[in-house]
Structures are given as structure tokens and as C-alpha cells.
Short mmCIF file of C-alpha atoms and ligand atoms in Angstrom, two decimals:
data_model
loop_
_atom_site.label_atom_id
_atom_site.label_comp_id
_atom_site.label_asym_id
_atom_site.label_seq_id
_atom_site.Cartn_x
_atom_site.Cartn_y
_atom_site.Cartn_z
CA UNK A 1 -30.70 -8.12 -19.96
CA UNK A 2 -27.97 -6.10 -21.51
CA UNK A 3 -25.81 -4.48 -18.55
CA UNK A 4 -24.54 -0.80 -18.59
CA UNK A 5 -21.27 -2.06 -16.68
CA UNK A 6 -19.68 -5.62 -16.23
CA UNK A 7 -17.13 -6.12 -13.57
CA UNK A 8 -14.64 -8.58 -13.22
CA UNK A 9 -13.42 -8.63 -10.35
CA UNK A 10 -15.01 -7.30 -6.41
CA UNK A 11 -12.01 -5.61 -4.80
CA UNK A 12 -11.74 -2.21 -4.02
CA UNK A 13 -11.51 -1.21 -7.24
CA UNK A 14 -14.67 -2.94 -8.38
CA UNK A 15 -16.57 -2.42 -5.07
CA UNK A 16 -16.05 1.12 -5.83
CA UNK A 17 -17.54 0.78 -9.13
CA UNK A 18 -19.97 -1.30 -9.29
CA UNK A 19 -21.28 0.94 -6.61
CA UNK A 20 -20.32 4.30 -8.39
CA UNK A 21 -22.35 2.62 -11.46
CA UNK A 22 -25.07 1.33 -9.92
CA UNK A 23 -25.96 4.51 -7.91
CA UNK A 24 -26.27 6.75 -11.00
CA UNK A 25 -29.02 4.45 -12.42
CA UNK A 26 -26.47 2.32 -14.59
CA UNK A 27 -27.18 -1.63 -14.16
CA UNK A 28 -23.87 -3.45 -13.61
CA UNK A 29 -23.36 -7.37 -13.39
CA UNK A 30 -20.30 -7.41 -10.72
CA UNK A 31 -18.41 -10.96 -11.03
CA UNK A 32 -16.45 -12.05 -7.99
CA UNK A 33 -14.54 -15.91 -7.07
CA UNK A 34 -13.67 -15.30 -4.01
CA UNK A 35 -15.44 -12.80 -1.43
CA UNK A 36 -16.33 -9.18 -1.87
CA UNK A 37 -13.59 -6.13 -0.52
CA UNK A 38 -10.60 -9.28 -2.69
CA UNK A 39 -7.23 -8.95 -1.19
CA UNK A 40 -7.16 -5.73 0.74
CA UNK A 41 -10.30 -6.34 3.42
CA UNK A 42 -10.05 -10.43 3.43
CA UNK A 43 -6.34 -11.09 3.17
CA UNK A 44 -4.43 -7.91 2.93
CA UNK A 45 -5.07 -4.47 4.67
CA UNK A 46 -7.54 -5.17 6.66
CA UNK A 47 -6.54 -8.53 8.25
CA UNK A 48 -2.96 -7.15 8.97
CA UNK A 49 -4.08 -4.13 10.98
CA UNK A 50 -6.94 -6.03 12.73
CA UNK A 51 -3.48 -8.28 14.46
CA UNK A 52 -1.17 -5.36 14.39
CA UNK A 53 -3.46 -4.20 17.09
CA UNK A 54 -3.49 -6.87 18.99
CA UNK A 55 0.59 -7.02 18.88
CA UNK A 56 0.53 -3.53 19.76
CA UNK A 57 -1.37 -3.51 23.05
CA UNK A 58 0.11 -6.94 24.25
CA UNK A 59 3.45 -4.30 23.36
CA UNK A 60 2.54 -1.67 25.07
CA UNK A 61 1.21 -3.49 28.40
CA UNK A 62 4.29 -5.44 28.18
CA UNK A 63 6.08 -1.62 28.70
CA UNK A 64 4.08 0.05 30.48
CA UNK A 65 6.25 0.93 32.77
CA UNK A 66 8.27 4.18 30.73
CA UNK A 67 4.14 5.63 31.83
CA UNK A 68 4.32 4.80 35.41
CA UNK A 69 2.53 1.48 34.82
CA UNK A 70 3.29 -1.71 35.96
CA UNK A 71 1.50 -4.83 34.33
CA UNK A 72 2.46 -8.28 35.45
CA UNK A 73 1.92 -11.43 33.58
CA UNK A 74 0.81 -10.01 30.40
CA UNK A 75 -0.05 -12.71 27.81
CA UNK A 76 -2.05 -12.89 24.74
CA UNK A 77 -4.13 -15.76 22.79
CA UNK A 78 -3.13 -15.71 19.44
CA UNK A 79 -5.99 -17.43 18.24
CA UNK A 80 -8.38 -15.03 19.87
CA UNK A 81 -6.24 -12.28 18.16
CA UNK A 82 -7.12 -14.85 14.31
CA UNK A 83 -10.88 -14.80 15.21
CA UNK A 84 -11.33 -11.20 15.91
CA UNK A 85 -9.19 -10.61 12.30
CA UNK A 86 -12.36 -13.20 11.55
CA UNK A 87 -14.73 -11.18 12.53
CA UNK A 88 -14.01 -7.04 11.72
CA UNK A 89 -13.21 -9.12 8.18
CA UNK A 90 -16.73 -10.52 7.98
CA UNK A 91 -18.17 -7.28 9.29
CA UNK A 92 -16.64 -5.14 6.34
CA UNK A 93 -17.68 -7.72 3.93
CA UNK A 94 -20.70 -7.66 5.33
CA UNK A 95 -21.01 -3.95 5.05
CA UNK A 96 -19.63 -4.01 1.02
CA UNK A 97 -22.29 -6.65 -0.34
CA UNK A 98 -25.77 -3.10 1.77
CA UNK A 99 -23.41 -1.06 0.05
CA UNK A 100 -24.27 -2.81 -3.38
CA UNK A 101 -27.79 -3.95 -2.37
CA UNK A 102 -29.42 -1.74 -4.93
CA UNK A 103 -32.14 -2.97 -7.51
CA UNK A 104 -28.76 -1.82 -10.23
CA UNK A 105 -25.94 -4.21 -9.46
CA UNK A 106 -25.88 -7.60 -9.85
CA UNK A 107 -23.38 -9.29 -7.54
CA UNK A 108 -22.18 -12.82 -9.36
CA UNK A 109 -20.31 -15.52 -7.18
CA UNK A 110 -17.91 -16.82 -9.46
CA UNK A 111 -14.69 -16.78 -11.55
CA UNK A 112 -15.80 -14.75 -14.36
CA UNK A 113 -14.51 -15.22 -17.80
CA UNK A 114 -14.41 -12.67 -21.11
CA UNK A 115 -15.82 -14.85 -23.97
CA UNK A 116 -15.53 -11.35 -26.68
CA UNK A 117 -17.27 -8.51 -28.19
CA UNK A 118 -19.98 -9.03 -30.54
CA UNK A 119 -22.03 -5.97 -31.76
CA UNK A 120 -20.46 -3.59 -29.52
CA UNK A 121 -20.66 -5.76 -26.38
CA UNK A 122 -19.01 -7.49 -23.80
CA UNK A 123 -19.80 -10.92 -23.65
CA UNK A 124 -18.72 -12.49 -20.07
CA UNK A 125 -19.14 -16.11 -19.24
CA UNK A 126 -19.30 -16.96 -15.42
CA UNK A 127 -21.07 -20.15 -13.92
CA UNK A 128 -22.41 -21.13 -17.22
CA UNK A 129 -24.14 -18.45 -17.77
CA UNK A 130 -23.15 -15.64 -20.37
CA UNK A 131 -23.27 -11.48 -19.13
CA UNK A 132 -23.58 -9.60 -21.98
CA UNK A 133 -22.05 -5.15 -21.72
CA UNK A 134 -21.96 -2.16 -22.92
CA UNK A 135 -18.39 -1.46 -21.01
CA UNK A 136 -16.04 -3.86 -19.56
CA UNK A 137 -13.93 -3.32 -16.33
CA UNK A 138 -11.46 -5.07 -15.68
CA UNK A 139 -11.16 -5.04 -11.31
CA UNK A 140 -8.60 -8.67 -10.40
CA UNK A 141 -6.30 -7.80 -8.74
CA UNK A 142 -2.88 -8.94 -8.14
CA UNK A 143 -0.95 -12.43 -6.48
CA UNK A 144 1.96 -12.69 -4.22
CA UNK A 145 5.25 -12.68 -6.40
CA UNK A 146 6.82 -16.19 -5.92
CA UNK A 147 10.68 -15.69 -6.85
CA UNK A 148 12.65 -18.19 -8.98
CA UNK A 149 14.41 -20.02 -6.04
CA UNK A 150 15.60 -23.73 -5.67
CA UNK A 151 13.65 -25.12 -3.34
CA UNK A 152 10.22 -22.63 -2.98
CA UNK A 153 7.95 -24.60 -4.50
CA UNK A 154 5.64 -27.17 -2.33
CA UNK A 155 7.91 -26.32 0.79
CA UNK A 156 6.02 -26.44 3.36
CA UNK A 157 8.29 -24.51 5.48
CA UNK A 158 7.26 -21.59 3.30
CA UNK A 159 4.37 -18.37 3.50
CA UNK A 160 3.30 -16.28 1.59
CA UNK A 161 1.16 -13.16 3.33
CA UNK A 162 -1.27 -14.88 2.55
CA UNK A 163 -0.45 -18.73 4.50
CA UNK A 164 0.79 -16.49 7.84
CA UNK A 165 -2.87 -14.17 7.89
CA UNK A 166 -4.15 -17.47 7.83
CA UNK A 167 -2.00 -19.61 10.99
CA UNK A 168 -3.31 -19.83 13.88
CA UNK A 169 -0.29 -20.69 15.51
CA UNK A 170 2.88 -18.23 15.83
CA UNK A 171 5.71 -19.95 14.57
CA UNK A 172 8.26 -20.00 16.33
CA UNK A 173 10.86 -18.09 14.80
CA UNK A 174 10.39 -16.37 11.07
CA UNK A 175 12.67 -15.36 7.76
CA UNK A 176 11.15 -13.06 6.10
CA UNK A 177 12.47 -12.90 2.49
CA UNK A 178 11.84 -9.06 1.13
CA UNK A 179 11.91 -6.36 3.13
CA UNK A 180 9.33 -4.10 1.09
CA UNK A 181 5.67 -2.82 3.03
CA UNK A 182 4.61 -6.31 3.19
CA UNK A 183 7.55 -7.61 4.69
CA UNK A 184 8.30 -5.14 7.05
CA UNK A 185 4.64 -4.75 8.45
CA UNK A 186 5.22 -9.01 9.14
CA UNK A 187 8.33 -8.44 10.74
CA UNK A 188 6.72 -5.58 13.13
CA UNK A 189 3.85 -8.45 14.17
CA UNK A 190 5.74 -11.04 14.72
CA UNK A 191 8.71 -8.68 17.00
CA UNK A 192 6.00 -7.52 19.54
CA UNK A 193 4.23 -10.87 19.70
CA UNK A 194 7.82 -11.83 20.55
CA UNK A 195 8.52 -14.39 17.39
CA UNK A 196 12.59 -14.59 17.19
CA UNK A 197 12.61 -12.35 13.25
CA UNK A 198 14.99 -11.90 10.20
CA UNK A 199 14.97 -10.22 7.36
CA UNK A 200 17.10 -10.81 4.39
CA UNK A 201 16.71 -7.54 1.63
CA UNK A 202 18.07 -8.11 -1.74
CA UNK A 203 18.94 -3.65 -1.96
CA UNK A 204 21.11 -1.97 0.59
CA UNK A 205 18.28 -1.07 2.74
CA UNK A 206 14.59 -2.30 3.81
CA UNK A 207 11.41 0.05 2.81
CA UNK A 208 13.73 1.09 -0.53
CA UNK A 209 10.75 3.64 -2.31
CA UNK A 210 11.04 5.30 0.89
CA UNK A 211 12.39 8.54 2.14
CA UNK A 212 15.48 7.19 3.41
CA UNK A 213 16.79 9.03 6.02
CA UNK A 214 13.42 8.19 7.16
CA UNK A 215 13.88 4.24 6.90
CA UNK A 216 16.72 5.15 8.53
CA UNK A 217 15.06 6.06 11.77
CA UNK A 218 13.13 2.46 12.36
CA UNK A 219 16.31 0.52 10.78
CA UNK A 220 17.93 1.88 14.18
CA UNK A 221 15.31 1.44 16.00
CA UNK A 222 14.02 -2.26 14.85
CA UNK A 223 18.34 -3.88 15.19
CA UNK A 224 18.35 -2.52 18.63
CA UNK A 225 15.52 -4.16 19.22
CA UNK A 226 16.72 -7.56 18.37
CA UNK A 227 15.24 -7.52 14.50
CA UNK A 228 17.69 -8.96 12.39
CA UNK A 229 17.61 -7.02 9.02
CA UNK A 230 20.68 -8.52 6.50
CA UNK A 231 20.52 -5.75 3.44
CA UNK A 232 22.48 -6.09 0.12
CA UNK A 233 21.72 -10.01 0.49
CA UNK A 234 20.11 -12.45 -1.49
CA UNK A 235 18.55 -15.75 -1.05
CA UNK A 236 20.65 -18.68 -2.83
CA UNK A 237 18.29 -20.87 -2.47
CA UNK A 238 16.32 -22.43 0.11
CA UNK A 239 16.80 -26.27 1.59
CA UNK A 240 13.80 -27.20 3.58
CA UNK A 241 13.72 -24.35 7.11
CA UNK A 242 17.34 -23.35 6.23
CA UNK A 243 17.49 -20.15 2.93
CA UNK A 244 21.18 -20.58 1.90
CA UNK A 245 22.12 -16.28 1.66
CA UNK A 246 24.90 -14.12 -0.29
CA UNK A 247 25.84 -10.97 0.76
CA UNK A 248 27.20 -8.06 -0.63
CA UNK A 249 27.47 -6.00 2.40
CA UNK A 250 29.57 -6.07 5.29
CA UNK A 251 26.39 -6.45 7.08
CA UNK A 252 27.49 -10.26 8.18
CA UNK A 253 29.26 -13.22 7.46
CA UNK A 254 26.88 -15.95 7.39
CA UNK A 255 25.87 -18.28 4.61
CA UNK A 256 23.15 -19.69 6.04
CA UNK A 257 19.67 -19.57 8.52
CA UNK A 258 17.17 -21.60 9.94
CA UNK A 259 13.83 -20.54 10.85
CA UNK A 260 10.73 -22.12 11.39
CA UNK A 261 9.23 -20.85 8.60
CA UNK A 262 10.04 -18.13 5.91
CA UNK A 263 7.53 -16.00 4.70
CA UNK A 264 7.88 -15.00 0.90
CA UNK A 265 7.30 -11.12 0.22
CA UNK A 266 9.07 -9.90 -2.59
CA UNK A 267 6.34 -7.92 -4.16
CA UNK A 268 2.52 -8.98 -6.45
CA UNK A 269 1.52 -9.34 -9.74
CA UNK A 270 -1.10 -8.34 -11.62
CA UNK A 271 -3.93 -11.07 -12.16
CA UNK A 272 -4.60 -12.19 -15.66
CA UNK A 273 -6.59 -14.53 -15.97
CA UNK A 274 -9.30 -15.06 -17.28
CA UNK A 275 -8.84 -12.51 -19.95
CA UNK A 276 -6.90 -14.95 -22.22
CA UNK A 277 -9.80 -13.33 -24.99
CA UNK A 278 -8.38 -10.54 -25.24
CA UNK A 279 -5.51 -10.78 -26.82
CA UNK A 280 -4.48 -7.30 -28.09
CA UNK A 281 -4.64 -5.96 -24.59
CA UNK A 282 -1.51 -3.71 -24.31
CA UNK A 283 0.15 -4.78 -21.18
CA UNK A 284 3.59 -3.05 -19.57
CA UNK A 285 5.61 -4.67 -17.01
CA UNK A 286 3.44 -7.71 -16.76
CA UNK A 287 0.21 -5.12 -16.20
CA UNK A 288 -2.90 -3.81 -18.66
CA UNK A 289 -1.66 -0.76 -19.57
CA UNK A 290 -4.48 2.50 -18.83
CA UNK A 291 -4.77 5.75 -19.69
CA UNK A 292 -5.52 9.23 -17.47
CA UNK A 293 -8.74 7.74 -16.89
CA UNK A 294 -7.86 3.92 -17.23
CA UNK A 295 -9.31 2.81 -20.25
CA UNK A 296 -7.48 0.12 -21.45
CA UNK A 297 -6.49 0.45 -25.27
CA UNK A 298 -9.84 -2.07 -25.89
CA UNK A 299 -12.89 -0.34 -26.91
CA UNK A 300 -14.92 -0.10 -23.66
CA UNK A 301 -12.57 -1.81 -21.54
CA UNK A 302 -11.20 -0.19 -18.56
CA UNK A 303 -8.89 -1.81 -15.87
CA UNK A 304 -8.18 -0.10 -12.19
CA UNK A 305 -6.58 -1.12 -9.62
CA UNK A 306 -3.31 -3.64 -9.07
CA UNK A 307 -3.81 -5.36 -12.41
CA UNK A 308 -2.69 -2.03 -13.71
CA UNK A 309 0.51 -2.15 -12.35
CA UNK A 310 0.48 1.40 -11.40
CA UNK A 311 0.71 1.40 -7.65
CA UNK A 312 -0.79 -1.59 -5.50
CA UNK A 313 -2.74 0.34 -2.90
CA UNK A 314 -6.27 -0.13 -2.06
CA UNK A 315 -7.08 3.88 -1.60
CA UNK A 316 -5.36 4.37 -5.60
CA UNK A 317 -7.87 1.43 -7.25
CA UNK A 318 -10.95 2.85 -5.15
CA UNK A 319 -10.07 6.76 -6.85
CA UNK A 320 -8.98 4.91 -10.16
CA UNK A 321 -12.96 3.34 -10.07
CA UNK A 322 -13.97 6.58 -9.77
CA UNK A 323 -12.13 8.86 -11.92
CA UNK A 324 -12.75 5.26 -14.94
CA UNK A 325 -16.73 5.26 -14.26
CA UNK A 326 -17.26 9.45 -14.00
CA UNK A 327 -15.64 9.07 -17.39
CA UNK A 328 -18.14 5.69 -18.95
CA UNK A 329 -21.00 7.84 -17.15
CA UNK A 330 -19.07 11.71 -19.14
CA UNK A 331 -19.52 13.67 -16.42
CA UNK A 332 -18.09 17.58 -16.55
CA UNK A 333 -15.71 18.20 -15.52
CA UNK A 334 -13.95 14.85 -16.36
CA UNK A 335 -11.99 14.03 -13.59
CA UNK A 336 -7.96 12.84 -13.62
CA UNK A 337 -5.78 11.37 -10.73
CA UNK A 338 -3.46 13.07 -9.72
CA UNK A 339 -0.46 10.14 -9.31
CA UNK A 340 1.14 12.92 -7.60
CA UNK A 341 -0.02 13.26 -4.33
CA UNK A 342 -0.89 9.98 -3.15
CA UNK A 343 -0.84 9.38 0.32
CA UNK A 344 1.24 5.49 1.43
CA UNK A 345 1.19 4.32 4.89
CA UNK A 346 3.49 1.59 6.73
CA UNK A 347 1.98 -0.33 9.67
CA UNK A 348 5.94 -0.38 11.62
CA UNK A 349 5.77 1.11 15.21
CA UNK A 350 6.45 4.37 14.34
CA UNK A 351 4.13 4.35 11.57
CA UNK A 352 5.81 5.63 8.16
CA UNK A 353 3.61 8.49 6.44
CA UNK A 354 3.87 10.41 2.85
CA UNK A 355 2.84 11.80 0.40
CA UNK A 356 4.45 13.32 -2.93
CA UNK A 357 7.64 13.63 -4.42
CA UNK A 358 10.74 12.15 -2.51
CA UNK A 359 13.94 14.17 -2.20
CA UNK A 360 15.35 11.82 -4.75
CA UNK A 361 12.43 11.84 -7.37
CA UNK A 362 13.09 15.69 -7.06
CA UNK A 363 16.11 15.63 -6.92
CA UNK A 364 15.72 13.19 -10.72
CA UNK A 365 12.59 15.65 -11.88
CA UNK A 366 14.60 19.48 -11.29
CA UNK A 367 18.29 17.35 -12.88
CA UNK A 368 16.29 16.15 -16.50
CA UNK A 369 14.20 19.67 -16.78
CA UNK A 370 17.97 21.73 -16.92
CA UNK A 371 20.79 18.79 -17.69
CA UNK A 372 23.68 18.60 -16.30
CA UNK A 373 24.47 22.46 -17.80
CA UNK A 374 21.41 23.86 -15.68
CA UNK A 375 22.22 22.03 -12.92
CA UNK A 376 25.76 23.72 -12.99
CA UNK A 377 24.78 26.99 -13.85
CA UNK A 378 22.44 27.14 -11.32
CA UNK A 379 24.45 26.26 -8.00
CA UNK A 380 23.24 22.47 -7.70
CA UNK A 381 21.02 20.40 -8.19
CA UNK A 382 19.40 21.70 -3.84
CA UNK A 383 19.38 25.32 -5.44
CA UNK A 384 15.58 24.64 -7.20
CA UNK A 385 14.38 22.54 -3.68
CA UNK A 386 14.53 23.19 -0.31
CA UNK A 387 13.95 20.43 2.76
CA UNK A 388 12.17 21.54 6.08
CA UNK A 389 12.78 18.64 9.05
CA UNK A 390 11.58 18.25 12.49
CA UNK A 391 11.81 15.71 14.66
CA UNK A 392 8.53 14.32 16.02
CA UNK A 393 9.57 15.35 19.73
CA UNK A 394 9.20 18.94 18.77
CA UNK A 395 5.59 18.37 19.29
CA UNK A 396 3.97 17.99 23.04
CA UNK A 397 1.74 15.51 22.09
CA UNK A 398 3.55 12.72 20.83
CA UNK A 399 6.77 14.29 24.16
CA UNK A 400 3.44 12.80 25.71
CA UNK A 401 3.01 9.75 24.04
CA UNK A 402 5.96 8.52 23.04
CA UNK A 403 7.87 7.98 25.71
CA UNK A 404 11.64 7.36 24.35
CA UNK A 405 10.50 7.30 20.86
CA UNK A 406 12.33 9.46 18.35
CA UNK A 407 10.66 10.36 14.58
CA UNK A 408 11.15 13.36 11.84
CA UNK A 409 8.49 15.63 9.05
CA UNK A 410 10.55 15.86 6.74
CA UNK A 411 8.51 18.39 3.80
CA UNK A 412 9.61 19.61 0.49
CA UNK A 413 9.17 22.37 -1.28
CA UNK A 414 9.90 23.83 -4.40
CA UNK A 415 11.73 27.23 -4.34
CA UNK A 416 10.06 29.28 -6.85
CA UNK A 417 6.60 29.29 -6.21
CA UNK A 418 7.02 27.84 -2.57
CA UNK A 419 5.18 25.14 -3.03
CA UNK A 420 4.69 21.97 -0.94
CA UNK A 421 5.74 19.11 -3.09
CA UNK A 422 6.54 16.05 -0.51
CA UNK A 423 5.84 15.37 2.98
CA UNK A 424 7.83 11.61 4.67
CA UNK A 425 7.12 11.60 8.48
CA UNK A 426 7.81 9.05 10.64
CA UNK A 427 6.66 8.58 14.17
CA UNK A 428 2.74 7.56 15.83
CA UNK A 429 0.05 8.28 14.64
CA UNK A 430 1.47 9.63 11.38
CA UNK A 431 -1.23 7.47 9.50
CA UNK A 432 -3.44 9.86 10.33
CA UNK A 433 -2.57 12.50 9.88
CA UNK A 434 -0.58 12.64 6.05
CA UNK A 435 -4.06 13.34 5.03
CA UNK A 436 -3.81 16.56 6.39
CA UNK A 437 -0.34 16.68 3.39
CA UNK A 438 -1.48 14.64 1.13
CA UNK A 439 -4.75 17.79 0.57
CA UNK A 440 -1.63 20.03 1.10
CA UNK A 441 0.21 18.45 -1.74
CA UNK A 442 -3.02 17.64 -4.26
CA UNK A 443 -4.33 21.15 -4.23
CA UNK A 444 -0.57 22.00 -5.19
CA UNK A 445 -0.32 25.00 -1.42
CA UNK A 446 2.37 27.34 -1.54
CA UNK A 447 3.99 27.01 2.67
CA UNK A 448 2.79 30.73 3.02
CA UNK A 449 -0.86 28.93 2.42
CA UNK A 450 -0.44 25.66 4.14
CA UNK A 451 0.62 28.16 7.30
CA UNK A 452 -3.00 29.90 7.47
CA UNK A 453 -4.68 25.77 8.28
CA UNK A 454 -5.21 25.70 12.60
CA UNK A 455 -4.10 22.93 13.38
CA UNK A 456 -5.75 21.51 16.52
CA UNK A 457 -3.30 21.74 20.09
CA UNK A 458 -2.22 19.17 21.54
CA UNK A 459 -2.19 17.01 18.51
CA UNK A 460 1.42 15.49 16.33
CA UNK A 461 -0.34 16.59 13.08
CA UNK A 462 0.55 20.30 14.02
CA UNK A 463 3.79 19.05 13.13
CA UNK A 464 3.34 19.28 10.41
CA UNK A 465 3.03 23.26 10.51
CA UNK A 466 5.45 23.41 13.28
CA UNK A 467 7.70 22.12 9.82
CA UNK A 468 5.98 24.48 7.67
CA UNK A 469 6.63 27.85 9.11
P1 NAD B 1 7.15 -3.90 -2.31
O1 NAD B 1 7.42 -4.51 -3.78
O2 NAD B 1 6.61 -3.61 -1.27
O3 NAD B 1 8.86 -5.53 -1.43
C1 NAD B 1 9.44 -6.23 -1.77
C2 NAD B 1 11.20 -6.18 -0.88
O4 NAD B 1 10.94 -7.70 -1.64
C3 NAD B 1 11.61 -4.85 -1.76
O5 NAD B 1 12.20 -3.76 -1.21
C4 NAD B 1 12.32 -5.91 -2.73
O6 NAD B 1 13.71 -5.32 -2.85
C5 NAD B 1 12.60 -7.06 -2.20
N1 NAD B 1 13.21 -8.09 -2.37
C6 NAD B 1 13.23 -8.41 -4.05
N2 NAD B 1 13.52 -9.41 -4.53
C7 NAD B 1 14.04 -10.94 -3.21
C8 NAD B 1 15.00 -11.62 -2.42
N3 NAD B 1 14.39 -12.48 -4.20
N4 NAD B 1 15.21 -11.72 -2.10
C9 NAD B 1 15.23 -10.79 -1.20
N5 NAD B 1 14.85 -9.31 -1.51
C10 NAD B 1 13.90 -9.23 -2.76
O7 NAD B 1 6.38 -5.39 -1.90
P2 NAD B 1 5.31 -6.09 -0.63
O8 NAD B 1 5.78 -6.01 -0.01
O9 NAD B 1 5.03 -7.80 -0.96
O10 NAD B 1 4.09 -5.49 -1.13
C11 NAD B 1 3.16 -5.86 -2.19
C12 NAD B 1 2.41 -4.78 -2.32
O11 NAD B 1 1.63 -4.63 -1.58
C13 NAD B 1 3.07 -2.93 -3.03
O12 NAD B 1 2.85 -2.87 -3.99
C14 NAD B 1 3.09 -2.65 -0.98
O13 NAD B 1 2.68 -0.91 -1.17
C15 NAD B 1 1.48 -3.06 -1.27
N6 NAD B 1 0.81 -3.00 0.60
C16 NAD B 1 1.39 -1.99 1.17
C17 NAD B 1 0.32 -1.82 2.30
C18 NAD B 1 0.55 -1.00 3.01
O14 NAD B 1 -0.41 0.05 1.91
N7 NAD B 1 0.54 -0.72 3.70
C19 NAD B 1 0.58 -3.14 2.89
C20 NAD B 1 0.53 -4.27 2.15
C21 NAD B 1 1.12 -4.51 0.91
#
């Protein structure tokens, strides 16, 4: 039998593609060597959020006095939190299995390997069987990057995020190498459960890709709460539980630190195993290069998700898969991905949520477009865009539910057409309303158009409306 589509990898990209193509009546074979759902569902987004929610419950109960509630002897059971996490994951994996349960979709549990392409069909081997398909989609995801720091390899004190999620006991103390998204989410989890946390970040700030003003609010809060955050600090080597560091900032005079565990979260790299036969496939910075429809340079070969190295987020992966399958099915009109309107959330406490361009990106864009002479003639790069800001405390609902907390909503508007090009928020629960801002950025709303949208009162989402008014 020849399939219409063979997909390697059953994460958000792979299962979305399998569902869409099979529901369109096309025969699909999906290969997954572990569990359906990929990193996001099994060892990423969902387990982290399950544990973070448990930690937040404990933290809120322990700090309920500020709301006039006293809860004495609040305790937690980390093993029970882990058990609940496993049940959540299991149910969601079962949900994906159910979504793929149709006559046109075959799921094969095993590690697939591309063999070759003959007579316009791609041949794939899995569990000793050979499969043929007209189209091939690579959705093999990414794995934790292990930096070349002496002392990391085979060191039982070292964890990656998968180890941390699997641990049944909390570490007594933890050093987190890398203050990116994974690092700061785990810092939140451990801190809220009472574990002493140190974060070591090589760049001058944590979360270096986010709006610096928003990040500063988190940094101030976390430092005040007792999380040790060392920026502009490099790990030179690791010996057992001891990390030797060198710092180019005045934030520390320390030269070494010791902790029970050391979590290394310094980025992820594309998974290219099983694809060795595709030696002509074009790569870009170690990831598979794709066009706007997620097509690679090889005929009928697509790639979606982390393996493309574009933006390593589950919702980008699933959108890429929709677009790629749409292209295969020759859907009219053909859809493209709006990479300029991808929301992202960091599940710290408070949460950070953003969509669209950062202020730095807006400045870089205009500087490149206008050139130094154009910028000078205009009277500075700021003349091309406007920043509107409001503290979260402007929202009644935020005040009611976030005692003692601060937050910020920042909107970037380009001056010529008054369109909204970026929104950056910190404050709970901004993860739940950033979609409204995504809608505005994606559809190119002007501030006047956005003002016509009625927001329910009292909700924290009103801050978007208030900031733009
Ligand atoms: P990241 O790129 O977000 O952060 C890595 C951080 O490590 C950076 O700040 C970098 O400057 C720092 N770093 C690199 N080398 C270092 C070194 N030797 N010493 C100290 N610091 C160093 O990567 P991540 O946090 O590992 O996350 C991987 C991917 O997973 C990201 O693309 C992220 O967006 C995604 N992810 C998303 C979510 C979410 O959407 N909430 C959650 C987790 C992960």
C-alpha cells in the first residue's frame, strides 16, 4: 500500500498533521518511538504546568493571610503531585490516540528511518517493515542541548528538564544553569515548594529574548523573594555538586556554588536521527530549513515543529502542520504562518505573556528600513512607533486578586497606520488573555479598531483595552 503521507514524530506537529490529512480522507502513517504527544505532552509543557499548578496551590495556601485567610500547617506531598501529573498526561495522550482513531490513520509505535525515494515514493523502515508514501513529513522535534562544560557528562548531580520532571523527590537545593524559559519555570516550581534556588545566566539578563522592562519586574520580585539570580555569569566547569563560575558583572563575587542538583537548561537542538539518508536536505543552524509552507528543498518532503528550529513552541508546531498539510492538499486559498503574531507565555509567577515584536525588534526594523540618515532626519527611531503602558494595578480584577503584586501591560503601536505590532504583559493571568492581543496583531488591527472591542468587566483582560485607549 502506498500512503499519501508518512509522518515521523507524533508530537503536536505530527499528530496535528495526521489528524488533518486523515480526516480529509488521505491515508496517513504516523511513526512514534515513544508516546504520542511528544515532548510537550509527555516531558514538557503539560507535566510542567501540572506541577507548577500544585506548587502554586501550596504557595497560595501558605500566603493566604494577605486575603484574610489563615491556613495553618500547610504541607504538600511531592510524590502525590507527580502522580497527578502522570494521570493528567496519560489522559491527554489517550485523547490524542482517540483523535487519530479513524480508517485513514495508521499509528506505528517504533523508531522510523528514512531509506530512500524510488518511483516518486519515500520509503521508510520501522520495526523491520518498509512503508511507502507520496509525501514525507519530518516532525522529530528537539532534545535538550548539553553544553561542552567540563564535568557535565555522566555526572549524577546533573539534571535536564526530563530528569527534573521524573524525579519523585525534590532536590534539597538546586542550581539552574540557563535563565531562559525552562530555567525560570523550574526556578518558580522549586522556589514555591521551598527549595533554595540559584539561577546562572550567561547573558546580562534572564529571559533575554523578552521585553526587558517586563523581565525586570520578575527579576526584582524573584530576587526579593530569595531566588539567587546571577547574570553575566558563566559556568567554567562542574565537579560533582560544585559549579565553578566566572562573572563579568558586579552581581556576585562568588567563584563556586554547591547544590544537591544542577539543572542544565541552555536550549534545545533539532533531532535529526533516522534522517541520515536525506543527506541532501538543507539545514540552517543545525535545523531543517523550510519555506513558508514548511517544505524542505527535497521533493514532497516537509518539516514542522522544533526540528525546523524556527520558534520552539508547541502552538507553532501545530500551526506549521496545518499549513503544510494544507499545501499538500492544495487547499485554496493556501495559508501561510504569521510568524510575526506568535504568542508566547512563560509560566513564572507572575506569568509573562507576549505577542508580536519587542521594542528592540521595532527599533531594529526601522533602523534598517530608514538607514541612519533617515532616522536622524525623522528625529530619532522613536518617531516611528509609540509605546503605551499601564501598570496591571489599573485593573480592578487584578487588584482584587493579586494582593501586593505589580505588573505591566505594554503595547507597541506603529505611528503611520496606528496598527498594534506588539503586546508584552506581566501579571496573572495574562497567559489567558494574550490570545486577544494575538488576534489584534495577526489581523493588523489599528488601535481605533481594537477600541471598539468590548471586554467583559471585571476581568484582567480589560488592561489591554485600557492601555490602548
Ligand atoms: P532558552 O533558549 O529559552 O534559554 C536558554 C538560556 O540559557 C538563555 O537565556 C541563554 O542565554 C542561557 N545560556 C546558554 N548557555 C549558557 C551557559 N553556558 N551558562 C549559562 N546560561 C546559558 O532555552 P530553554 O529554556 O532551554 O528552552 C528550550 C526551548 O523550549 C525554548 O525554545 C523555549 O521557548 C521552549 N519552551 C517553551 C516553554 C513555554 O512556552 N512556556 C516552556 C519551556 C520551554
